[in-house]
PDB file of C-alpha atoms in Angstrom:
ATOM      1  CA  MET A 219      75.901 -52.829  10.872  1.00  0.00           C
ATOM      2  CA  GLN A 220      76.665 -49.139  10.988  1.00  0.00           C
ATOM      3  CA  PRO A 221      76.921 -47.201  14.201  1.00  0.00           C
ATOM      4  CA  ARG A 222      74.321 -44.450  14.755  1.00  0.00           C
ATOM      5  CA  SER A 223      75.461 -41.000  13.936  1.00  0.00           C
ATOM      6  CA  PRO A 224      75.048 -38.274  16.557  1.00  0.00           C
ATOM      7  CA  LEU A 225      72.841 -36.219  14.193  1.00  0.00           C
ATOM      8  CA  ARG A 226      70.333 -38.974  13.850  1.00  0.00           C
ATOM      9  CA  ALA A 227      69.860 -39.325  17.559  1.00  0.00           C
ATOM     10  CA  ALA A 228      68.981 -35.645  17.897  1.00  0.00           C
ATOM     11  CA  ALA A 229      66.110 -35.727  15.347  1.00  0.00           C
ATOM     12  CA  GLY A 230      62.540 -35.215  16.693  1.00  0.00           C
ATOM     13  CA  PHE A 231      60.999 -33.327  19.591  1.00  0.00           C
ATOM     14  CA  THR A 232      61.444 -33.871  23.255  1.00  0.00           C
ATOM     15  CA  MET A 233      58.502 -34.573  25.527  1.00  0.00           C
ATOM     16  CA  ILE A 234      58.865 -31.134  27.158  1.00  0.00           C
ATOM     17  CA  GLU A 235      58.652 -29.384  23.779  1.00  0.00           C
ATOM     18  CA  LEU A 236      55.504 -31.297  22.856  1.00  0.00           C
ATOM     19  CA  VAL A 237      53.801 -30.601  26.192  1.00  0.00           C
ATOM     20  CA  MET A 238      54.672 -26.883  26.040  1.00  0.00           C
ATOM     21  CA  THR A 239      53.287 -26.652  22.491  1.00  0.00           C
ATOM     22  CA  ILE A 240      50.000 -28.263  23.566  1.00  0.00           C
ATOM     23  CA  VAL A 241      49.744 -25.933  26.579  1.00  0.00           C
ATOM     24  CA  ILE A 242      50.328 -22.821  24.427  1.00  0.00           C
ATOM     25  CA  VAL A 243      47.793 -23.952  21.798  1.00  0.00           C
ATOM     26  CA  GLY A 244      45.284 -24.661  24.596  1.00  0.00           C
ATOM     27  CA  ILE A 245      45.713 -21.197  26.098  1.00  0.00           C
ATOM     28  CA  LEU A 246      45.282 -19.552  22.685  1.00  0.00           C
ATOM     29  CA  ALA A 247      42.143 -21.598  22.012  1.00  0.00           C
ATOM     30  CA  VAL A 248      40.562 -20.589  25.328  1.00  0.00           C
ATOM     31  CA  VAL A 249      41.293 -16.900  24.701  1.00  0.00           C
ATOM     32  CA  ALA A 250      40.057 -17.011  21.085  1.00  0.00           C
ATOM     33  CA  MET A 251      36.842 -18.939  21.874  1.00  0.00           C
ATOM     34  CA  GLY A 252      36.030 -16.503  24.661  1.00  0.00           C
ATOM     35  CA  ARG A 253      35.946 -13.691  22.136  1.00  0.00           C
ATOM     36  CA  LEU A 254      33.497 -15.528  19.863  1.00  0.00           C
ATOM     37  CA  ASP A 255      30.005 -14.866  21.202  1.00  0.00           C
ATOM     38  CA  PHE A 256      27.560 -17.100  19.381  1.00  0.00           C
ATOM     39  CA  THR A 257      24.823 -16.902  22.017  1.00  0.00           C
ATOM     40  CA  SER A 258      23.765 -13.326  21.229  1.00  0.00           C
ATOM     41  CA  VAL A 259      23.414 -14.201  17.530  1.00  0.00           C
ATOM     42  CA  PHE A 260      21.165 -17.147  18.362  1.00  0.00           C
ATOM     43  CA  GLN A 261      19.205 -15.134  20.941  1.00  0.00           C
ATOM     44  CA  GLN A 262      18.584 -12.304  18.465  1.00  0.00           C
ATOM     45  CA  ARG A 263      17.431 -14.743  15.788  1.00  0.00           C
ATOM     46  CA  GLY A 264      15.159 -16.450  18.309  1.00  0.00           C
ATOM     47  CA  VAL A 265      13.496 -13.147  19.253  1.00  0.00           C
ATOM     48  CA  TYR A 266      13.182 -12.252  15.558  1.00  0.00           C
ATOM     49  CA  ASP A 267      11.424 -15.563  14.853  1.00  0.00           C
ATOM     50  CA  LYS A 268       9.121 -15.165  17.891  1.00  0.00           C
ATOM     51  CA  VAL A 269       8.086 -11.626  16.908  1.00  0.00           C
ATOM     52  CA  LYS A 270       7.512 -12.577  13.284  1.00  0.00           C
ATOM     53  CA  ALA A 271       5.427 -15.614  14.279  1.00  0.00           C
ATOM     54  CA  GLY A 272       3.475 -13.491  16.782  1.00  0.00           C
ATOM     55  CA  LEU A 273       2.648 -10.902  14.117  1.00  0.00           C
ATOM     56  CA  GLU A 274       1.526 -13.597  11.690  1.00  0.00           C
ATOM     57  CA  PHE A 275      -0.619 -15.155  14.428  1.00  0.00           C
ATOM     58  CA  ALA A 276      -2.171 -11.757  15.263  1.00  0.00           C
ATOM     59  CA  ARG A 277      -3.050 -11.179  11.607  1.00  0.00           C
ATOM     60  CA  LYS A 278      -4.640 -14.617  11.269  1.00  0.00           C
ATOM     61  CA  ALA A 279      -6.499 -14.208  14.564  1.00  0.00           C
ATOM     62  CA  ALA A 280      -7.934 -10.891  13.381  1.00  0.00           C
ATOM     63  CA  VAL A 281      -9.365 -12.611  10.313  1.00  0.00           C
ATOM     64  CA  ALA A 282     -10.569 -15.694  12.225  1.00  0.00           C
ATOM     65  CA  LYS A 283     -12.167 -13.724  15.096  1.00  0.00           C
ATOM     66  CA  ARG A 284     -13.434 -10.968  12.751  1.00  0.00           C
ATOM     67  CA  ARG A 285     -12.023  -8.486  15.243  1.00  0.00           C
ATOM     68  CA  CYS A 286      -9.357  -5.826  15.146  1.00  0.00           C
ATOM     69  CA  VAL A 287      -6.102  -6.873  16.809  1.00  0.00           C
ATOM     70  CA  GLN A 288      -3.779  -4.208  18.191  1.00  0.00           C
ATOM     71  CA  VAL A 289      -0.006  -4.678  18.304  1.00  0.00           C
ATOM     72  CA  THR A 290       1.961  -2.526  20.767  1.00  0.00           C
ATOM     73  CA  VAL A 291       5.765  -2.291  20.682  1.00  0.00           C
ATOM     74  CA  ASN A 292       7.338  -0.951  23.863  1.00  0.00           C
ATOM     75  CA  GLY A 293      11.125  -1.177  24.163  1.00  0.00           C
ATOM     76  CA  GLY A 294      11.836  -4.861  24.529  1.00  0.00           C
ATOM     77  CA  THR A 295       8.254  -6.171  24.365  1.00  0.00           C
ATOM     78  CA  VAL A 296       5.490  -6.702  21.830  1.00  0.00           C
ATOM     79  CA  SER A 297       1.955  -7.180  23.160  1.00  0.00           C
ATOM     80  CA  PHE A 298      -1.318  -8.151  21.471  1.00  0.00           C
ATOM     81  CA  LEU A 299      -4.916  -7.114  22.285  1.00  0.00           C
ATOM     82  CA  TYR A 300      -8.145  -7.651  20.368  1.00  0.00           C
ATOM     83  CA  ASP A 301     -11.239  -5.477  20.157  1.00  0.00           C
ATOM     84  CA  SER A 302     -14.365  -6.731  21.894  1.00  0.00           C
ATOM     85  CA  ASN A 303     -16.583  -5.074  19.263  1.00  0.00           C
ATOM     86  CA  SER A 304     -17.314  -6.588  15.887  1.00  0.00           C
ATOM     87  CA  PRO A 305     -15.772  -4.771  12.893  1.00  0.00           C
ATOM     88  CA  GLU A 306     -19.205  -3.668  11.638  1.00  0.00           C
ATOM     89  CA  THR A 307     -19.599  -1.612  14.831  1.00  0.00           C
ATOM     90  CA  ALA A 308     -16.037  -0.326  15.077  1.00  0.00           C
ATOM     91  CA  GLY A 309     -15.391   0.252  11.373  1.00  0.00           C
ATOM     92  CA  VAL A 310     -13.339  -1.973   9.111  1.00  0.00           C
ATOM     93  CA  ASN A 311     -10.188   0.126   9.574  1.00  0.00           C
ATOM     94  CA  CYS A 312     -10.305  -0.291  13.374  1.00  0.00           C
ATOM     95  CA  VAL A 313     -11.004   3.406  14.023  1.00  0.00           C
ATOM     96  CA  GLY A 314     -12.972   3.676  17.243  1.00  0.00           C
ATOM     97  CA  SER A 315     -11.936   0.228  18.415  1.00  0.00           C
ATOM     98  CA  SER A 316     -11.806  -0.373  22.138  1.00  0.00           C
ATOM     99  CA  PHE A 317      -8.685  -2.275  23.092  1.00  0.00           C
ATOM    100  CA  THR A 318      -8.638  -3.053  26.799  1.00  0.00           C
ATOM    101  CA  ALA A 319      -6.207  -5.065  28.891  1.00  0.00           C
ATOM    102  CA  ALA A 320      -8.965  -7.597  29.577  1.00  0.00           C
ATOM    103  CA  ASN A 321      -9.065  -8.549  25.887  1.00  0.00           C
ATOM    104  CA  TYR A 322      -5.550  -9.861  25.447  1.00  0.00           C
ATOM    105  CA  LEU A 323      -4.888 -12.116  22.486  1.00  0.00           C
ATOM    106  CA  THR A 324      -3.396 -15.291  23.895  1.00  0.00           C
ATOM    107  CA  LEU A 325      -0.454 -16.526  21.849  1.00  0.00           C
ATOM    108  CA  PRO A 326      -0.129 -20.266  21.120  1.00  0.00           C
ATOM    109  CA  ALA A 327       2.723 -20.554  23.641  1.00  0.00           C
ATOM    110  CA  PRO A 328       3.681 -18.093  26.398  1.00  0.00           C
ATOM    111  CA  ASP A 329       7.108 -16.493  26.004  1.00  0.00           C
ATOM    112  CA  LYS A 330       9.470 -17.868  28.634  1.00  0.00           C
ATOM    113  CA  ASP A 331      11.613 -14.707  28.394  1.00  0.00           C
ATOM    114  CA  CYS A 332       8.619 -12.802  29.829  1.00  0.00           C
ATOM    115  CA  GLY A 333       8.066 -15.187  32.695  1.00  0.00           C
ATOM    116  CA  GLY A 334       4.805 -16.559  31.327  1.00  0.00           C
ATOM    117  CA  GLY A 335       2.278 -13.905  32.351  1.00  0.00           C
ATOM    118  CA  ASN A 336      -1.029 -13.839  30.511  1.00  0.00           C
ATOM    119  CA  GLY A 337       0.511 -15.148  27.283  1.00  0.00           C
ATOM    120  CA  ASN A 338       0.004 -12.103  25.058  1.00  0.00           C
ATOM    121  CA  VAL A 339       3.520 -10.619  25.276  1.00  0.00           C
ATOM    122  CA  ILE A 340       6.780 -11.389  23.472  1.00  0.00           C
ATOM    123  CA  CYS A 341       9.944 -10.145  25.169  1.00  0.00           C
ATOM    124  CA  SER A 342      13.459  -9.558  23.913  1.00  0.00           C
ATOM    125  CA  HIS A 343      16.431 -11.256  25.534  1.00  0.00           C
ATOM    126  CA  SER A 344      18.443  -9.312  28.099  1.00  0.00           C
ATOM    127  CA  GLY A 345      20.357  -6.476  26.437  1.00  0.00           C
ATOM    128  CA  GLY A 346      18.293  -6.693  23.238  1.00  0.00           C
ATOM    129  CA  THR A 347      15.588  -4.343  21.995  1.00  0.00           C
ATOM    130  CA  ILE A 348      12.574  -4.423  19.699  1.00  0.00           C
ATOM    131  CA  THR A 349      11.841  -1.060  18.072  1.00  0.00           C
ATOM    132  CA  GLY A 350       9.471   0.266  15.442  1.00  0.00           C
ATOM    133  CA  THR A 351       5.985   1.748  15.133  1.00  0.00           C
ATOM    134  CA  THR A 352       4.678   1.828  18.681  1.00  0.00           C
ATOM    135  CA  THR A 353       1.071   0.856  17.921  1.00  0.00           C
ATOM    136  CA  PHE A 354      -0.699  -0.487  14.856  1.00  0.00           C
ATOM    137  CA  SER A 355      -3.546  -2.906  14.245  1.00  0.00           C
ATOM    138  CA  PHE A 356      -4.743  -5.664  11.960  1.00  0.00           C
ATOM    139  CA  ASP A 357      -8.361  -5.407  10.768  1.00  0.00           C
ATOM    140  CA  ALA A 358     -10.878  -8.193  10.125  1.00  0.00           C
ATOM    141  CA  THR A 359      -9.666  -8.541   6.515  1.00  0.00           C
ATOM    142  CA  GLY A 360      -6.046  -9.056   7.652  1.00  0.00           C
ATOM    143  CA  GLY A 361      -4.817  -5.648   6.518  1.00  0.00           C
ATOM    144  CA  ALA A 362      -2.605  -3.518   8.753  1.00  0.00           C
ATOM    145  CA  SER A 363      -3.478   0.043   9.767  1.00  0.00           C
ATOM    146  CA  ALA A 364      -0.053   1.247   8.581  1.00  0.00           C
ATOM    147  CA  ALA A 365       3.043  -0.099   6.871  1.00  0.00           C
ATOM    148  CA  THR A 366       5.370  -0.981   9.701  1.00  0.00           C
ATOM    149  CA  THR A 367       8.984  -1.982  10.166  1.00  0.00           C
ATOM    150  CA  LEU A 368      10.172  -3.534  13.422  1.00  0.00           C
ATOM    151  CA  SER A 369      13.848  -4.002  14.295  1.00  0.00           C
ATOM    152  CA  VAL A 370      15.246  -6.663  16.616  1.00  0.00           C
ATOM    153  CA  THR A 371      18.721  -5.735  17.867  1.00  0.00           C
ATOM    154  CA  SER A 372      21.401  -7.078  20.170  1.00  0.00           C
ATOM    155  CA  PRO A 373      24.520  -5.261  21.374  1.00  0.00           C
ATOM    156  CA  GLY A 374      27.270  -5.428  18.752  1.00  0.00           C
ATOM    157  CA  LEU A 375      25.082  -6.998  16.034  1.00  0.00           C
ATOM    158  CA  SER A 376      23.281  -5.512  13.059  1.00  0.00           C
ATOM    159  CA  ALA A 377      19.500  -5.301  13.354  1.00  0.00           C
ATOM    160  CA  ASP A 378      17.114  -7.882  11.904  1.00  0.00           C
ATOM    161  CA  THR A 379      14.036  -6.168  10.432  1.00  0.00           C
ATOM    162  CA  ILE A 380      10.453  -7.349  10.062  1.00  0.00           C
ATOM    163  CA  THR A 381       8.157  -5.533   7.639  1.00  0.00           C
ATOM    164  CA  VAL A 382       4.344  -5.496   7.763  1.00  0.00           C
ATOM    165  CA  GLU A 383       2.593  -4.331   4.587  1.00  0.00           C
ATOM    166  CA  SER A 384      -0.319  -1.936   5.100  1.00  0.00           C
ATOM    167  CA  GLN A 385      -3.072  -3.150   2.767  1.00  0.00           C
ATOM    168  CA  THR A 386      -2.429  -6.873   2.870  1.00  0.00           C
ATOM    169  CA  GLY A 387      -0.912  -7.188   6.350  1.00  0.00           C
ATOM    170  CA  TYR A 388       1.740  -9.478   4.880  1.00  0.00           C
ATOM    171  CA  VAL A 389       4.563 -10.066   7.399  1.00  0.00           C
ATOM    172  CA  HIS A 390       8.071 -10.594   6.042  1.00  0.00           C
TER     173      HIS A 390
END
């Protein structure tokens, strides 16, 4: 049997070194994870999906109801109204349509970011915006009154855009 050499006994880490390494790695992880903000990315994508679905619903409702449906973009909200007159009276291109607050187009589910309300408004998350053509409409054939591009933005992120084609009303 050979006696242990002093070099062999010194190999490895002490408990204090291991604990200090774990503490330093933990502090770095907390600081690094705090700088990664995933919630605003998910919130922006959620608003983008809600607005896109709302526009598609408005287009389909215009065809199903045979009424013009007006879309209004105002800062962080998008609202939907339909015309009480039939398209034969108002004109197929929605000129002369009468959109009143009493004729709101109820969405399939109220937006919780708006606090419920009458169910015809989609709101952006706090700090985000929805911008684009302020008012346009879908006619009874599903076409849009103008080609439109809406942008959904959050602070520090690039904008997500939604395009509405004029003749077909296609939302993409």
